[in-house]
């Protein structure tokens, strides 16, 4: 299963990408997280359904200091997850 999330709210400048990285890595998911130019956080992730359900709940909760207003979710075709490796933060310096 491959999912794409857009997280809206106060999600930049509060450690949200690092939070997602930790949660996804602990769940042994593959994929990436990055900030968007629109002030959102984007996540593409693949793994088993139970782990993805846990990550979804974490995205809705967010780390301390964040405020999640909305989580938009799309299911992608399986082939979109074929090249995903260990979970990483994209665009991190």
PDB file of C-alpha atoms in Angstrom, residues 14-80:
ATOM      1  CA  UNK A  14       8.067  22.944  14.695  1.00  0.00           C
ATOM      2  CA  UNK A  15      10.051  19.750  13.992  1.00  0.00           C
ATOM      3  CA  UNK A  16       7.223  18.105  12.087  1.00  0.00           C
ATOM      4  CA  UNK A  17       9.463  16.449   9.451  1.00  0.00           C
ATOM      5  CA  UNK A  18      11.722  15.009  12.155  1.00  0.00           C
ATOM      6  CA  UNK A  19       8.669  13.759  14.046  1.00  0.00           C
ATOM      7  CA  UNK A  20       7.336  12.012  10.920  1.00  0.00           C
ATOM      8  CA  UNK A  21      10.776  10.559  10.192  1.00  0.00           C
ATOM      9  CA  UNK A  22      11.019   9.068  13.696  1.00  0.00           C
ATOM     10  CA  UNK A  23       7.469   7.669  13.630  1.00  0.00           C
ATOM     11  CA  UNK A  24       7.811   6.163  10.136  1.00  0.00           C
ATOM     12  CA  UNK A  25      11.246   4.693  10.871  1.00  0.00           C
ATOM     13  CA  UNK A  26      10.001   3.038  14.067  1.00  0.00           C
ATOM     14  CA  UNK A  27       7.147   1.504  12.049  1.00  0.00           C
ATOM     15  CA  UNK A  28       9.651   0.274   9.401  1.00  0.00           C
ATOM     16  CA  UNK A  29       7.919   2.236   6.652  1.00  0.00           C
ATOM     17  CA  UNK A  30       9.668   3.401   3.475  1.00  0.00           C
ATOM     18  CA  UNK A  31       9.283   6.792   1.832  1.00  0.00           C
ATOM     19  CA  UNK A  32       9.941  10.463   2.444  1.00  0.00           C
ATOM     20  CA  UNK A  33       8.683  13.670   4.045  1.00  0.00           C
ATOM     21  CA  UNK A  34       9.306  17.267   2.968  1.00  0.00           C
ATOM     22  CA  UNK A  35       8.075  20.821   3.422  1.00  0.00           C
ATOM     23  CA  UNK A  36       6.153  22.392   0.561  1.00  0.00           C
ATOM     24  CA  UNK A  37       6.417  25.977  -0.632  1.00  0.00           C
ATOM     25  CA  UNK A  38       2.796  26.461   0.498  1.00  0.00           C
ATOM     26  CA  UNK A  39       3.660  25.902   4.178  1.00  0.00           C
ATOM     27  CA  UNK A  40       2.422  22.317   4.273  1.00  0.00           C
ATOM     28  CA  UNK A  41       4.188  19.016   4.874  1.00  0.00           C
ATOM     29  CA  UNK A  42       4.046  16.314   2.198  1.00  0.00           C
ATOM     30  CA  UNK A  43       4.555  12.605   2.887  1.00  0.00           C
ATOM     31  CA  UNK A  44       4.803   9.640   0.516  1.00  0.00           C
ATOM     32  CA  UNK A  45       4.998   6.333   2.337  1.00  0.00           C
ATOM     33  CA  UNK A  46       4.650   2.615   1.721  1.00  0.00           C
ATOM     34  CA  UNK A  47       4.285  -0.320   4.074  1.00  0.00           C
ATOM     35  CA  UNK A  48       1.752  -2.635   5.625  1.00  0.00           C
ATOM     36  CA  UNK A  49      -1.729  -1.405   6.422  1.00  0.00           C
ATOM     37  CA  UNK A  50      -1.402  -1.599  10.218  1.00  0.00           C
ATOM     38  CA  UNK A  51       1.762   0.526  10.239  1.00  0.00           C
ATOM     39  CA  UNK A  52       0.205   3.040   7.857  1.00  0.00           C
ATOM     40  CA  UNK A  53      -2.823   3.312  10.144  1.00  0.00           C
ATOM     41  CA  UNK A  54      -0.486   4.151  13.042  1.00  0.00           C
ATOM     42  CA  UNK A  55       1.369   6.744  10.971  1.00  0.00           C
ATOM     43  CA  UNK A  56      -1.929   8.330   9.890  1.00  0.00           C
ATOM     44  CA  UNK A  57      -2.876   8.778  13.561  1.00  0.00           C
ATOM     45  CA  UNK A  58       0.548  10.320  14.281  1.00  0.00           C
ATOM     46  CA  UNK A  59       0.169  12.766  11.394  1.00  0.00           C
ATOM     47  CA  UNK A  60      -3.177  13.910  12.758  1.00  0.00           C
ATOM     48  CA  UNK A  61      -1.649  14.407  16.216  1.00  0.00           C
ATOM     49  CA  UNK A  62       1.695  15.959  15.240  1.00  0.00           C
ATOM     50  CA  UNK A  63       4.569  16.843  17.561  1.00  0.00           C
ATOM     51  CA  UNK A  64       4.357  19.234  20.490  1.00  0.00           C
ATOM     52  CA  UNK A  65       4.193  22.808  19.232  1.00  0.00           C
ATOM     53  CA  UNK A  66       2.429  21.906  15.996  1.00  0.00           C
ATOM     54  CA  UNK A  67      -1.214  22.350  15.077  1.00  0.00           C
ATOM     55  CA  UNK A  68      -2.700  20.000  12.503  1.00  0.00           C
ATOM     56  CA  UNK A  69      -5.751  21.501  10.823  1.00  0.00           C
ATOM     57  CA  UNK A  70      -6.219  18.957   8.047  1.00  0.00           C
ATOM     58  CA  UNK A  71      -4.656  15.767   6.674  1.00  0.00           C
ATOM     59  CA  UNK A  72      -5.404  15.061   3.021  1.00  0.00           C
ATOM     60  CA  UNK A  73      -4.792  11.472   1.946  1.00  0.00           C
ATOM     61  CA  UNK A  74      -4.556   9.792  -1.445  1.00  0.00           C
ATOM     62  CA  UNK A  75      -3.858   6.171  -2.257  1.00  0.00           C
ATOM     63  CA  UNK A  76      -1.223   5.772  -4.976  1.00  0.00           C
ATOM     64  CA  UNK A  77      -0.691   2.833  -7.298  1.00  0.00           C
ATOM     65  CA  UNK A  78       1.704   0.193  -5.965  1.00  0.00           C
ATOM     66  CA  UNK A  79       4.305   0.946  -8.651  1.00  0.00           C
ATOM     67  CA  UNK A  80       4.784   4.441  -7.122  1.00  0.00           C
TER      68      UNK A  80
END
